[in-house]
PDB file of C-alpha atoms and ligand atoms in Angstrom:
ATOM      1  CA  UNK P1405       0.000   0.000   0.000  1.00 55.00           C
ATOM      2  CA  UNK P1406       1.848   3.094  -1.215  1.00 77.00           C
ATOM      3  CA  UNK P1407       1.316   6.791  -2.656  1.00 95.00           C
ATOM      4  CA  UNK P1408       4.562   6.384  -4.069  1.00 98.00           C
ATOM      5  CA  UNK P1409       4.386   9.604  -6.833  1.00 98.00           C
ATOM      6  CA  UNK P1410       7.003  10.908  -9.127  1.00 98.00           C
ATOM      7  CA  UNK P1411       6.909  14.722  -9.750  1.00 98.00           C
ATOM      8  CA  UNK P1412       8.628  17.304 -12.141  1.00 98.00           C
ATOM      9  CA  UNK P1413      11.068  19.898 -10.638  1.00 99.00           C
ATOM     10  CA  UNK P1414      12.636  22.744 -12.379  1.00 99.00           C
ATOM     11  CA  UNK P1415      15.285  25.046 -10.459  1.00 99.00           C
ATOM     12  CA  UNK P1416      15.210  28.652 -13.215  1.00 99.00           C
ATOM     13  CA  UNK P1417      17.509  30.582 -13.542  1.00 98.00           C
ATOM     14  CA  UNK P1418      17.733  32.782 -11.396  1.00 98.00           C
ATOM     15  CA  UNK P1419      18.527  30.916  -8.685  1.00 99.00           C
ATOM     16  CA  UNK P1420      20.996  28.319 -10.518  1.00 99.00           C
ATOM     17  CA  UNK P1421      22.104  31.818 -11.423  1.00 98.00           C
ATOM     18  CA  UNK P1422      22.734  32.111  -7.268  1.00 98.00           C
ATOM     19  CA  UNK P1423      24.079  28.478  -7.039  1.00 98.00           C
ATOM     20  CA  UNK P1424      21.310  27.339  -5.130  1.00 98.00           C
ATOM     21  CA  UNK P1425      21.030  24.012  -6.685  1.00 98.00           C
ATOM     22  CA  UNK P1426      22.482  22.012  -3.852  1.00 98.00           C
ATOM     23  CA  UNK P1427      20.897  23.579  -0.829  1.00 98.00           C
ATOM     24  CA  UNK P1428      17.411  22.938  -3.076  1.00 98.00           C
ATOM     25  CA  UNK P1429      17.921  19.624  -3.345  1.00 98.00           C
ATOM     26  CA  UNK P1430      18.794  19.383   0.077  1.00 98.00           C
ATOM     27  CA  UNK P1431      15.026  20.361   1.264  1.00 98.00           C
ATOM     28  CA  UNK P1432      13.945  17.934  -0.885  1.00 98.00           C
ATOM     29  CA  UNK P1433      16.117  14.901   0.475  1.00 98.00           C
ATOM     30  CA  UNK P1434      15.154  16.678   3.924  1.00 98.00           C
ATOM     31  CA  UNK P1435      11.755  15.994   3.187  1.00 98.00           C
ATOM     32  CA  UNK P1436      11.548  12.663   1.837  1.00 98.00           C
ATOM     33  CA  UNK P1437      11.447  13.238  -1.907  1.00 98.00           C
ATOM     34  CA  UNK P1438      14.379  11.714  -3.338  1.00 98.00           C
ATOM     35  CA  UNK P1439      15.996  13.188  -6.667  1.00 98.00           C
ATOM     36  CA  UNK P1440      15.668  10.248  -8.974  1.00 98.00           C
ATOM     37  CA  UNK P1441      17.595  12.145 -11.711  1.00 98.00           C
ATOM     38  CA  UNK P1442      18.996  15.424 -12.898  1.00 98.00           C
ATOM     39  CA  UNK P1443      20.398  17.427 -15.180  1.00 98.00           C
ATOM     40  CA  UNK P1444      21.386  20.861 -15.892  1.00 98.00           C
ATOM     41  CA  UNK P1445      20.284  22.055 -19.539  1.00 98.00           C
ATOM     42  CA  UNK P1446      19.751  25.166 -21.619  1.00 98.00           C
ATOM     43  CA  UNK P1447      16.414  25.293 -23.616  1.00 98.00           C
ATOM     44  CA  UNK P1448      15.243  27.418 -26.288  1.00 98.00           C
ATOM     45  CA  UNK P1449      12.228  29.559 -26.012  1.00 98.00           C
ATOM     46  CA  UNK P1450      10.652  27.151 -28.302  1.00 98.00           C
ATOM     47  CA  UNK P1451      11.298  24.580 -26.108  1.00 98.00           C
ATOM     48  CA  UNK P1452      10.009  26.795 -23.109  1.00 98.00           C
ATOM     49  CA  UNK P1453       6.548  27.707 -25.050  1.00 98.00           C
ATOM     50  CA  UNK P1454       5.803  23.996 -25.761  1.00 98.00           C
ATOM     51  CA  UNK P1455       6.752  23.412 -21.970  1.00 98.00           C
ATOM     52  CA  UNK P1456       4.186  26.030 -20.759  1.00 98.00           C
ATOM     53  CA  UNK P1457       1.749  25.787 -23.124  1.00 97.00           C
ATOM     54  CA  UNK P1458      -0.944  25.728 -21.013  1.00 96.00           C
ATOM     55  CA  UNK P1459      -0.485  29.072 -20.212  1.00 98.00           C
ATOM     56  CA  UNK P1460      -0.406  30.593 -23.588  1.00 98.00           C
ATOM     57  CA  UNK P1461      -3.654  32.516 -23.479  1.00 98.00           C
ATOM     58  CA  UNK P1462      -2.019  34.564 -20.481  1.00 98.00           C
ATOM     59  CA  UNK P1463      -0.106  38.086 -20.710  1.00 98.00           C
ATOM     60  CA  UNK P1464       2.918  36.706 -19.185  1.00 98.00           C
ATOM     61  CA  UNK P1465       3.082  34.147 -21.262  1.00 98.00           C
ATOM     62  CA  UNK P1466       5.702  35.428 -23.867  1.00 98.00           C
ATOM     63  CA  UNK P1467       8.157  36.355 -21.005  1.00 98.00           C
ATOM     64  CA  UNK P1468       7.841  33.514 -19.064  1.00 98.00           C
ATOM     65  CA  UNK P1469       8.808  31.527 -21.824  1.00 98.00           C
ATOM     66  CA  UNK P1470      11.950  34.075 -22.353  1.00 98.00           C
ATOM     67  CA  UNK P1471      12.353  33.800 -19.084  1.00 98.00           C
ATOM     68  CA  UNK P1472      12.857  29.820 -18.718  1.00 98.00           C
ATOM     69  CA  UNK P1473      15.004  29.766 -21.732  1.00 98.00           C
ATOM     70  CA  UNK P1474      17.306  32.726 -20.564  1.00 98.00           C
ATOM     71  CA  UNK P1475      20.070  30.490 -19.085  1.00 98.00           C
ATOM     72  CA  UNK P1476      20.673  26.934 -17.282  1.00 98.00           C
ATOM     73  CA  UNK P1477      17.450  25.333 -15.611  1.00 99.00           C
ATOM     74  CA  UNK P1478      18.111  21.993 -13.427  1.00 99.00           C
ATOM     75  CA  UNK P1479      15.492  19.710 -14.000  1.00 98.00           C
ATOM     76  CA  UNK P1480      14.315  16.751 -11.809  1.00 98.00           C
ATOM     77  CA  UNK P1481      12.182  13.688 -11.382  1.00 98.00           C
ATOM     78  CA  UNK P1482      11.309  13.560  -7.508  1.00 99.00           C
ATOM     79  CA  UNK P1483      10.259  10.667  -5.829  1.00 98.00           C
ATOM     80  CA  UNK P1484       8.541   9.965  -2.380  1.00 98.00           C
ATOM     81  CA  UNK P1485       5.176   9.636  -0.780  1.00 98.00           C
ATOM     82  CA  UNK P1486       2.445  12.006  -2.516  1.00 98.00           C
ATOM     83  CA  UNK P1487       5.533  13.636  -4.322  1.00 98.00           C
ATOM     84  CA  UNK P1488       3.179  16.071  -6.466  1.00 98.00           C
ATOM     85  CA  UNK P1489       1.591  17.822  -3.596  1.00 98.00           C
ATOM     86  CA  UNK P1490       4.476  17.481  -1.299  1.00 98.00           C
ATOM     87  CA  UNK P1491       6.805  19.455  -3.641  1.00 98.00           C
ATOM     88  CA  UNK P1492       4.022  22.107  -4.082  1.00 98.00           C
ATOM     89  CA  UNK P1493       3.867  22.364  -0.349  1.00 98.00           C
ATOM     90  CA  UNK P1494       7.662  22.819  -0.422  1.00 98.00           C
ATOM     91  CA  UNK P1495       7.626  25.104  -2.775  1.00 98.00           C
ATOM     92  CA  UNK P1496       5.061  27.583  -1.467  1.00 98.00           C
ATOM     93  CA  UNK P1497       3.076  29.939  -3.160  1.00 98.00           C
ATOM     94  CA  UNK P1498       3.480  31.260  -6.758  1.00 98.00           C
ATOM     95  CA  UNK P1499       4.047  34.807  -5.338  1.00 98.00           C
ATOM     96  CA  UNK P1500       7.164  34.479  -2.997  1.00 98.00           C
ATOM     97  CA  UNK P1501       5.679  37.711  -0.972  1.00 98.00           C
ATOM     98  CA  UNK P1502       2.704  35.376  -0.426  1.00 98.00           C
ATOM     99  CA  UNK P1503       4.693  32.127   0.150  1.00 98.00           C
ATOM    100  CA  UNK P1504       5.018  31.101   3.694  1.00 98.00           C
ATOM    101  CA  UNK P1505       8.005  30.879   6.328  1.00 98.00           C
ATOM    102  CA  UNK P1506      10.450  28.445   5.056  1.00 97.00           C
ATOM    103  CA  UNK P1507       9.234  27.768   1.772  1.00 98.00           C
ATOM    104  CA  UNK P1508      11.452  27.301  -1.301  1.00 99.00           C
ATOM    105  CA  UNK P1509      10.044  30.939  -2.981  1.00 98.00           C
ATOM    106  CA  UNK P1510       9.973  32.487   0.565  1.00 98.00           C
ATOM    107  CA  UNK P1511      13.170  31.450   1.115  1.00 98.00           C
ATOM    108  CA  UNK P1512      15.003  32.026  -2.800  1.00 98.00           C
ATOM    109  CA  UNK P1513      11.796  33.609  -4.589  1.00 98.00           C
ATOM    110  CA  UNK P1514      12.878  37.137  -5.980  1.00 98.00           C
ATOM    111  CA  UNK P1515       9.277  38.234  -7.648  1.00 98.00           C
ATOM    112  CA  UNK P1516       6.841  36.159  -8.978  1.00 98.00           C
ATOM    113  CA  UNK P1517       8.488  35.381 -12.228  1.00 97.00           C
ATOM    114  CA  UNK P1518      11.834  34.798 -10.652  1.00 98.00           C
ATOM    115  CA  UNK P1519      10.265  32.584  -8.188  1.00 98.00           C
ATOM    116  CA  UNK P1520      13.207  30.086  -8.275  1.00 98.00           C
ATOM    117  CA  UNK P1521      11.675  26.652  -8.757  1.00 99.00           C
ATOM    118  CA  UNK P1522       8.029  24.820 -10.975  1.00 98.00           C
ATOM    119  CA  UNK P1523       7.031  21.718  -9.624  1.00 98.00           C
ATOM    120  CA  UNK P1524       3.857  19.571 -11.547  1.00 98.00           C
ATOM    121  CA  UNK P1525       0.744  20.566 -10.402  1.00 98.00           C
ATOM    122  CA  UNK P1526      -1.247  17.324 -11.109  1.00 98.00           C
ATOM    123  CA  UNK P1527       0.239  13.363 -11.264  1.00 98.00           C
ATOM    124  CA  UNK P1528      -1.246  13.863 -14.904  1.00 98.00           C
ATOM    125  CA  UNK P1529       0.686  16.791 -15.320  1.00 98.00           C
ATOM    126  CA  UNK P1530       3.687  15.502 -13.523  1.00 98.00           C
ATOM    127  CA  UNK P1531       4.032  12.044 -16.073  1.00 98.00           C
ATOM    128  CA  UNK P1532       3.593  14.768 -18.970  1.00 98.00           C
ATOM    129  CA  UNK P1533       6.312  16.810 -17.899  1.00 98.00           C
ATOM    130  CA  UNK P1534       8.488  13.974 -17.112  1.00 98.00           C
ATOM    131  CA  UNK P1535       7.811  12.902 -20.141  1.00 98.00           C
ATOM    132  CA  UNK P1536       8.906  16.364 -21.845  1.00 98.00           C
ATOM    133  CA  UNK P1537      12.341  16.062 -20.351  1.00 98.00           C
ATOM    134  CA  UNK P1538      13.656  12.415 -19.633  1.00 98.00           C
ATOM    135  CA  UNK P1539      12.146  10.835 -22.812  1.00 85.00           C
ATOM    136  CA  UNK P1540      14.793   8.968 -23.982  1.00 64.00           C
TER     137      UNK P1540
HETATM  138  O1  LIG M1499       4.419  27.927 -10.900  1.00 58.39           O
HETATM  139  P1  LIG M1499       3.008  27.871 -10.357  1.00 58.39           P
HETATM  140  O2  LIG M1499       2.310  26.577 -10.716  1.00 58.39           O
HETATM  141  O3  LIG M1499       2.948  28.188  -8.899  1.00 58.39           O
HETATM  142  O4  LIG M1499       2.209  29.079 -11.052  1.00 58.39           O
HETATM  143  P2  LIG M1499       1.404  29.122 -12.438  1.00 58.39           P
HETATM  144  O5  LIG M1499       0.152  29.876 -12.185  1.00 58.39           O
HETATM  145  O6  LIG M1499       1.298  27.775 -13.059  1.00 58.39           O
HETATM  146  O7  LIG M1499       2.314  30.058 -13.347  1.00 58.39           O
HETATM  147  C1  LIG M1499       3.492  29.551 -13.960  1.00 58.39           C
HETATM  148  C2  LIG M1499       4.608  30.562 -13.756  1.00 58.39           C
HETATM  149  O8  LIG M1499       4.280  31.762 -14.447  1.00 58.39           O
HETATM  150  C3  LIG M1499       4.829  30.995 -12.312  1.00 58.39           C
HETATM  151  O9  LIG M1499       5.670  30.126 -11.583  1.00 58.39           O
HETATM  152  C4  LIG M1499       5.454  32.359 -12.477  1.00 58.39           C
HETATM  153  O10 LIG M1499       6.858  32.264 -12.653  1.00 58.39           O
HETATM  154  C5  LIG M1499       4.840  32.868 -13.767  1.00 58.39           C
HETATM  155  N1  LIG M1499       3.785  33.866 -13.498  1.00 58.39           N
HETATM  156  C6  LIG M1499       4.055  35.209 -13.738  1.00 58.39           C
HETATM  157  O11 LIG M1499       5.150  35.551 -14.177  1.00 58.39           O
HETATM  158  N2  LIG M1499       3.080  36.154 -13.487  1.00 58.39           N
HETATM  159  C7  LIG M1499       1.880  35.792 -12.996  1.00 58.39           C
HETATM  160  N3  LIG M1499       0.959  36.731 -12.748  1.00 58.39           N
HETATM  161  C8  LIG M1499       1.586  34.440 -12.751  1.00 58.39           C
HETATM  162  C9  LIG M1499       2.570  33.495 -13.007  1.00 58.39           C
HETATM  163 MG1  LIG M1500       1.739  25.817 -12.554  1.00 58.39          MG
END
């Protein structure tokens, strides 16, 4: 009997920018959710569009996807007990102002585009996004 999840993690740029890729991954292993792989990768914005697709009707669309594709993301498959909504819970809140105490984006976030780290929001979303990265 398990809950045994895998989930996607990105680390942006602007805190790989800041080298915090280690202590990151550290909360993670902290809290149970092992990093079953990683890897450090430049995308293109093309790339970045088809990754956030869902969010194309939205007026930050265009520089999020500039954003994600402005220099080296670390991505991640997580693994642990409820992994999707325990990574969200790490994470905090999309607005790092409105993330709370101790929190990945309290702790790193800069604004609420530079908000350091995406995690899945679904375990549908989470397989697709796995899928997007570590296909092969
Ligand atoms: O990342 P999360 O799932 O918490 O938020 P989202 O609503 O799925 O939005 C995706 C990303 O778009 C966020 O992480 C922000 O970096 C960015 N965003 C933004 O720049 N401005 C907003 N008003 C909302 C989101
Ligand atoms: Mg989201």
């Amino acid at each position: 009997m398990s809950n045994i999840e895998q989930t996607l993690s990105i680390i942006k740029p602007d805190a790989v920018d800041r080298n915090l890729s280690d202590e990151i991954k550290k909360i993670f292993e902290k809290n149970d959710l092992i990093v079953k792989e990683s890897k450090k990768i430049h995308i293109t914005k093309e790339e970045a569009s088809e990754f956030y697709k869902v969010h194309q009707s939205k007026p930050f669309y265009n520089d999020l996807c500039a954003y994600l594709s402005s220099g080296p993301i670390v991505v991640m498959i997580l693994e642990g007990k409820n992994a999707v909504l325990a990574n969200r819970k790490l994470m905090g809140a999309t607005n790092p102002k409105e993330a709370e105490e101790n929190t990945i984006r309290r702790l790193y976030g800069i604004s609420i585009d530079k908000n350091s780290v995406h995690g899945s929001d679904s375990v549908e979303n989470a397989k697709k996004e796995i899928d997007f990265f570590f296909n092969n």
